[in-house]
């Protein structure tokens, strides 16, 4: 049995060809899969009964089960633990923002990048997710929004567990697929991909002709400290990451965002503020400060509000475009990977 969830329209037409299914039927099936919430073929009521039976005999619709759902007290954030057929579980988050519904999807189950502040990497990498598994996260939430409130997914960040540029082909296929009018039709400008700095694939992404926003996890303004916080920095040094980000901004004309997790007494001092200011000089970029969500397994603490304000103020007064990330869902373990880790432990 072939799983058809995650196939493009052209791929669907190809796998359906031996069944002598007309091309327009493939489009109807795609709409049922990606827009109309069908989880089995019997729901596809504009197809003949005979065709529905034939499809059920030959294909499956690989949708994940919702293993857990956590809603924040303010009801703005919902976190899902989704489980695929092989038992692999991943996290997906919905954030009801003032500008629309935003989702955060995972691209790998676990991660082997080893960032010091991150819960997703504690158990290493289980496996890459397929294009269909990444799309299933978005479609699951889109179906839920449609049923609950007649709304939809408006924007997406690829910032869940995993390093998307280490799963490059599936992620790029997914980005093209979610943009298609027969899926969610999400505009590239409403999509942000976050990377820890996989330099060769940052250059590759700049050539894909998809003007998505790029967000680079910086977290330290010099080589030594960044290597301490992010081991991948030994392989792809800070200066090369910044050069690749500048190239991305030049090629796509999209402003790059540098994510900077503020960790008490580690990267939030005057020296780092000065170095970060120098690094940003002359770039089409902004800095997003993220006060750390303490991860109990690691001894990394959040700076005081006064220190956060000081750091932001320093950058702003030195003409760096800076924001502090608004916190959402800290009461439901918003730091990526924490829900999945609990599931693994249980
Ligand atoms: S922050 Fe991202 S790249 Fe780093 S370990 Fe966590 S999931 Fe992986």
Coordinates of C-alpha atoms and ligand atoms in Angstrom, one line a residue:
X1 CA 0.0 0.0 0.0
X2 CA 1.3 3.4 -0.9
X3 CA 0.8 6.4 1.3
X4 CA -0.4 9.2 -0.9
X5 CA -0.5 12.0 1.7
X6 CA 2.4 14.4 0.8
X7 CA 2.4 13.7 -2.9
X8 CA 2.3 16.7 -5.3
X9 CA -0.5 16.8 -7.8
X10 CA 1.9 15.6 -10.6
X11 CA 3.0 12.7 -8.4
X12 CA -0.7 11.9 -7.6
X13 CA -1.5 11.8 -11.2
X14 CA 1.4 9.4 -11.8
X15 CA 0.5 6.9 -9.1
X16 CA -3.2 7.0 -10.1
X17 CA -2.5 6.5 -13.8
X18 CA -2.5 2.7 -13.6
X19 CA -6.0 2.9 -12.1
X20 CA -7.1 4.9 -15.2
X21 CA -8.1 7.8 -13.0
X22 CA -8.7 11.0 -15.0
X23 CA -6.5 13.9 -14.2
X24 CA -9.2 16.2 -12.8
X25 CA -10.0 13.4 -10.3
X26 CA -6.4 13.6 -9.0
X27 CA -7.0 17.3 -8.3
X28 CA -10.2 16.5 -6.4
X29 CA -8.3 13.9 -4.4
X30 CA -5.6 16.4 -3.6
X31 CA -8.2 18.9 -2.4
X32 CA -9.8 16.2 -0.2
X33 CA -6.3 15.4 1.3
X34 CA -5.0 18.9 1.9
X35 CA -8.0 21.2 2.1
X36 CA -11.1 19.2 3.1
X37 CA -9.8 17.1 6.0
X38 CA -10.3 13.6 4.5
X39 CA -8.6 11.0 6.6
X40 CA -10.0 8.1 4.6
X41 CA -11.2 7.6 1.0
X42 CA -14.9 7.0 2.0
X43 CA -15.2 10.7 2.8
X44 CA -14.4 11.7 -0.8
X45 CA -18.1 11.9 -1.8
X46 CA -17.6 13.5 -5.2
X47 CA -15.8 10.4 -6.4
X48 CA -17.8 7.3 -7.4
X49 CA -18.2 4.5 -4.8
X50 CA -16.2 2.2 -7.1
X51 CA -13.3 4.6 -7.3
X52 CA -13.3 5.2 -3.6
X53 CA -13.1 1.4 -3.0
X54 CA -10.3 1.0 -5.6
X55 CA -8.3 3.8 -3.9
X56 CA -8.8 2.2 -0.4
X57 CA -7.5 -1.1 -1.8
X58 CA -4.3 0.4 -3.1
X59 CA -3.4 3.4 -1.0
X60 CA -3.3 4.8 2.5
X61 CA -3.6 8.4 3.8
X62 CA -0.7 8.8 6.2
X63 CA -2.0 11.2 8.8
X64 CA -0.5 11.4 12.3
X65 CA -2.5 10.8 15.5
X66 CA -2.9 13.6 18.0
X67 CA -1.3 12.0 21.1
X68 CA -1.5 15.1 23.3
X69 CA -2.9 18.6 23.1
X70 CA -2.0 21.4 25.6
X71 CA -3.8 24.7 25.6
X72 CA -2.2 27.7 27.3
X73 CA -4.3 29.5 30.0
X74 CA -4.9 32.5 27.8
X75 CA -6.0 30.1 25.0
X76 CA -3.7 31.7 22.5
X77 CA -1.2 28.9 22.2
X78 CA -1.9 25.2 21.6
X79 CA 0.8 22.7 21.4
X80 CA 0.3 19.3 19.8
X81 CA 2.2 16.1 20.2
X82 CA 1.7 14.2 16.9
X83 CA 2.5 10.6 16.4
X84 CA 3.2 9.0 13.0
X85 CA 2.5 5.3 12.1
X86 CA 6.0 4.1 13.1
X87 CA 5.6 5.6 16.6
X88 CA 7.8 8.7 15.9
X89 CA 6.4 11.7 17.8
X90 CA 7.0 15.3 17.1
X91 CA 5.7 18.7 18.3
X92 CA 3.8 21.3 16.4
X93 CA 2.6 24.6 17.9
X94 CA -0.3 26.9 17.0
X95 CA 0.0 30.6 18.1
X96 CA -3.1 32.7 17.7
X97 CA -1.4 36.0 17.0
X98 CA -3.0 39.4 16.5
X99 CA -2.1 39.2 12.8
X100 CA -3.5 35.7 12.3
X101 CA -2.9 32.1 13.1
X102 CA 0.8 31.1 13.0
X103 CA 2.1 27.6 13.3
X104 CA 5.6 26.3 14.2
X105 CA 6.5 23.0 12.5
X106 CA 9.2 20.4 13.1
X107 CA 11.4 19.0 10.3
X108 CA 13.2 16.3 12.2
X109 CA 12.3 14.0 15.1
X110 CA 14.8 15.2 17.6
X111 CA 18.0 16.9 16.5
X112 CA 21.7 16.3 16.6
X113 CA 22.9 19.9 16.4
X114 CA 23.5 19.9 20.2
X115 CA 22.6 23.6 21.0
X116 CA 23.2 24.1 24.7
X117 CA 19.9 25.7 25.4
X118 CA 17.7 23.3 23.5
X119 CA 15.5 20.4 24.8
X120 CA 15.0 18.9 21.3
X121 CA 18.6 17.8 21.1
X122 CA 18.8 16.0 24.4
X123 CA 18.0 12.6 22.9
X124 CA 19.8 13.2 19.6
X125 CA 18.2 12.7 16.2
X126 CA 15.7 10.0 15.7
X127 CA 15.1 10.6 12.0
X128 CA 14.3 13.1 9.3
X129 CA 10.6 13.8 8.6
X130 CA 9.3 13.4 5.1
X131 CA 7.7 16.2 3.1
X132 CA 4.3 14.6 3.8
X133 CA 5.0 14.4 7.6
X134 CA 5.9 18.1 7.7
X135 CA 2.8 19.0 5.6
X136 CA 0.6 16.8 7.8
X137 CA 1.4 19.1 10.8
X138 CA 0.1 22.1 9.0
X139 CA -2.9 20.3 7.5
X140 CA -3.9 18.9 10.9
X141 CA -3.9 22.3 12.5
X142 CA -5.6 23.9 9.4
X143 CA -8.4 21.3 9.6
X144 CA -8.8 21.9 13.3
X145 CA -9.0 25.7 12.8
X146 CA -11.6 25.3 10.0
X147 CA -13.8 23.1 12.2
X148 CA -13.4 25.2 15.4
X149 CA -13.7 28.7 14.0
X150 CA -13.8 28.7 10.2
X151 CA -10.3 30.2 10.3
X152 CA -7.0 28.9 8.7
X153 CA -3.3 28.9 9.1
X154 CA -2.0 32.3 8.0
X155 CA 1.7 32.2 8.6
X156 CA 4.3 29.6 9.4
X157 CA 7.7 29.4 11.1
X158 CA 10.0 26.4 10.6
X159 CA 11.4 26.5 14.1
X160 CA 10.3 23.3 15.7
X161 CA 12.6 20.4 16.4
X162 CA 15.3 19.7 13.9
X163 CA 17.6 21.6 11.7
X164 CA 15.6 22.2 8.5
X165 CA 18.7 22.6 6.3
X166 CA 20.0 19.2 7.3
X167 CA 16.8 17.7 5.8
X168 CA 17.1 20.0 2.8
X169 CA 15.3 18.1 0.0
X170 CA 12.2 17.2 2.0
X171 CA 11.9 20.7 3.4
X172 CA 12.2 22.4 0.0
X173 CA 9.7 20.0 -1.5
X174 CA 7.4 20.8 1.5
X175 CA 7.8 24.5 1.0
X176 CA 6.8 24.3 -2.6
X177 CA 3.9 22.0 -1.8
X178 CA 2.4 24.1 1.0
X179 CA 2.5 27.1 -1.5
X180 CA 0.3 25.2 -4.0
X181 CA -3.3 26.4 -4.4
X182 CA -4.6 22.8 -3.9
X183 CA -2.9 22.7 -0.4
X184 CA -2.8 25.6 2.0
X185 CA -1.7 28.1 -0.7
X186 CA 0.6 29.7 1.8
X187 CA 2.5 32.7 0.5
X188 CA 6.3 32.4 0.6
X189 CA 6.4 35.8 2.3
X190 CA 4.4 34.3 5.2
X191 CA 6.9 31.6 5.8
X192 CA 10.1 31.9 8.0
X193 CA 12.8 29.2 8.1
X194 CA 15.2 29.2 11.0
X195 CA 18.6 27.6 10.7
X196 CA 21.5 27.1 13.1
X197 CA 23.8 28.1 10.1
X198 CA 24.3 25.2 7.6
X199 CA 26.3 27.4 5.3
X200 CA 26.3 25.5 2.0
X201 CA 22.5 25.0 2.2
X202 CA 22.0 28.6 3.0
X203 CA 23.6 29.5 -0.3
X204 CA 21.5 26.8 -2.0
X205 CA 18.3 28.1 -0.5
X206 CA 19.0 31.6 -1.8
X207 CA 18.9 30.1 -5.4
X208 CA 15.5 28.3 -5.0
X209 CA 13.4 31.3 -6.1
X210 CA 11.3 31.2 -3.0
X211 CA 11.3 34.5 -1.2
X212 CA 10.8 33.0 2.3
X213 CA 12.2 34.8 5.3
X214 CA 15.4 33.5 6.8
X215 CA 16.1 33.5 10.4
X216 CA 19.6 32.6 11.7
X217 CA 20.2 31.3 15.2
X218 CA 23.1 33.5 16.3
X219 CA 23.1 33.4 20.1
X220 CA 26.6 34.8 20.5
X221 CA 28.5 37.5 18.7
X222 CA 32.0 35.9 18.6
X223 CA 33.4 32.6 17.4
X224 CA 34.5 31.3 20.8
X225 CA 31.3 31.9 22.7
X226 CA 29.1 30.7 19.8
X227 CA 31.0 27.4 19.6
X228 CA 30.4 26.9 23.3
X229 CA 26.6 27.5 22.9
X230 CA 26.3 25.9 19.4
X231 CA 28.7 23.1 18.5
X232 CA 27.8 23.4 14.8
X233 CA 29.8 26.7 14.9
X234 CA 33.0 24.7 14.8
X235 CA 32.1 23.3 11.5
X236 CA 30.5 26.4 10.0
X237 CA 32.2 29.4 11.7
X238 CA 30.3 32.6 12.6
X239 CA 31.9 34.7 9.9
X240 CA 30.9 32.2 7.2
X241 CA 27.3 32.0 8.6
X242 CA 27.1 35.8 8.5
X243 CA 28.4 35.9 4.9
X244 CA 25.8 33.3 3.8
X245 CA 23.1 35.3 5.5
X246 CA 24.2 38.5 3.8
X247 CA 24.2 36.6 0.5
X248 CA 20.6 35.4 1.2
X249 CA 19.5 39.0 1.9
X250 CA 21.2 40.3 -1.3
X251 CA 19.7 37.5 -3.5
X252 CA 16.1 37.5 -2.1
X253 CA 15.9 41.2 -1.0
X254 CA 14.4 39.8 2.3
X255 CA 15.6 41.1 5.6
X256 CA 17.4 38.4 7.6
X257 CA 16.5 38.0 11.3
X258 CA 19.2 36.9 13.8
X259 CA 17.8 35.1 16.8
X260 CA 19.7 35.8 20.0
X261 CA 18.7 33.8 23.1
X262 CA 19.6 35.9 26.1
X263 CA 21.2 33.7 28.8
X264 CA 22.1 35.2 32.2
X265 CA 25.7 36.1 32.6
X266 CA 26.7 34.2 29.5
X267 CA 25.9 36.3 26.4
X268 CA 24.0 39.3 27.9
X269 CA 26.9 41.6 29.0
X270 CA 28.2 44.9 27.7
X271 CA 31.1 43.2 25.8
X272 CA 28.6 41.0 23.8
X273 CA 26.3 43.9 23.2
X274 CA 29.2 45.8 21.6
X275 CA 30.3 42.9 19.5
X276 CA 26.8 42.2 18.3
X277 CA 26.4 45.8 17.3
X278 CA 29.6 45.7 15.3
X279 CA 28.5 42.4 13.6
X280 CA 25.2 44.0 12.5
X281 CA 26.8 47.0 11.0
X282 CA 25.8 47.5 7.3
X283 CA 23.5 44.4 7.2
X284 CA 19.9 44.2 5.9
X285 CA 19.0 42.4 9.2
X286 CA 17.3 42.7 12.5
X287 CA 18.0 41.1 15.9
X288 CA 15.3 39.2 17.8
X289 CA 16.2 38.8 21.5
X290 CA 14.7 35.7 23.1
X291 CA 15.0 35.6 26.9
X292 CA 15.8 31.9 27.5
X293 CA 13.1 29.5 28.5
X294 CA 15.1 27.8 31.2
X295 CA 15.6 24.1 30.4
X296 CA 15.8 22.2 33.7
X297 CA 18.2 19.6 32.3
X298 CA 20.8 22.3 31.7
X299 CA 21.8 25.0 34.1
X300 CA 21.1 28.0 31.9
X301 CA 19.1 30.9 33.5
X302 CA 17.0 33.8 32.2
X303 CA 18.5 37.3 32.8
X304 CA 16.5 39.7 34.9
X305 CA 14.1 42.0 33.2
X306 CA 16.5 44.9 33.9
X307 CA 19.3 43.1 32.0
X308 CA 17.0 42.3 29.1
X309 CA 15.9 45.9 28.9
X310 CA 19.5 47.1 29.1
X311 CA 20.6 44.8 26.3
X312 CA 17.8 45.8 24.0
X313 CA 18.3 49.5 24.8
X314 CA 22.0 49.2 24.0
X315 CA 21.4 47.7 20.6
X316 CA 18.5 50.2 19.8
X317 CA 20.6 53.2 20.8
X318 CA 23.3 52.0 18.4
X319 CA 20.9 51.8 15.5
X320 CA 20.4 48.0 15.4
X321 CA 16.9 47.0 14.4
X322 CA 16.0 45.0 17.5
X323 CA 12.9 43.4 19.0
X324 CA 12.3 41.2 22.1
X325 CA 10.2 38.1 21.4
X326 CA 6.8 38.2 23.0
X327 CA 6.3 35.2 25.2
X328 CA 3.6 32.8 24.4
X329 CA 2.6 29.5 26.1
X330 CA 5.4 29.3 28.7
X331 CA 2.7 27.6 30.9
X332 CA 2.6 24.7 28.4
X333 CA 6.3 24.1 28.0
X334 CA 6.8 26.2 24.9
X335 CA 10.5 25.5 24.6
X336 CA 10.8 23.2 21.7
X337 CA 11.3 19.5 22.5
X338 CA 10.1 19.6 26.1
X339 CA 6.7 17.9 25.5
X340 CA 8.3 15.2 23.3
X341 CA 11.0 14.5 25.9
X342 CA 8.3 14.0 28.5
X343 CA 6.6 11.6 26.1
X344 CA 9.9 9.7 25.5
X345 CA 10.5 9.4 29.3
X346 CA 7.0 8.2 29.9
Ligands
LIG1 S1 17.9 24.9 18.5 FE1 17.3 23.9 16.6 S2 19.2 23.3 15.6 FE2 19.7 23.7 17.8 S3 19.5 21.7 18.8 FE3 17.5 22.7 19.0 S4 16.3 22.0 17.2 FE4 18.5 21.6 16.8

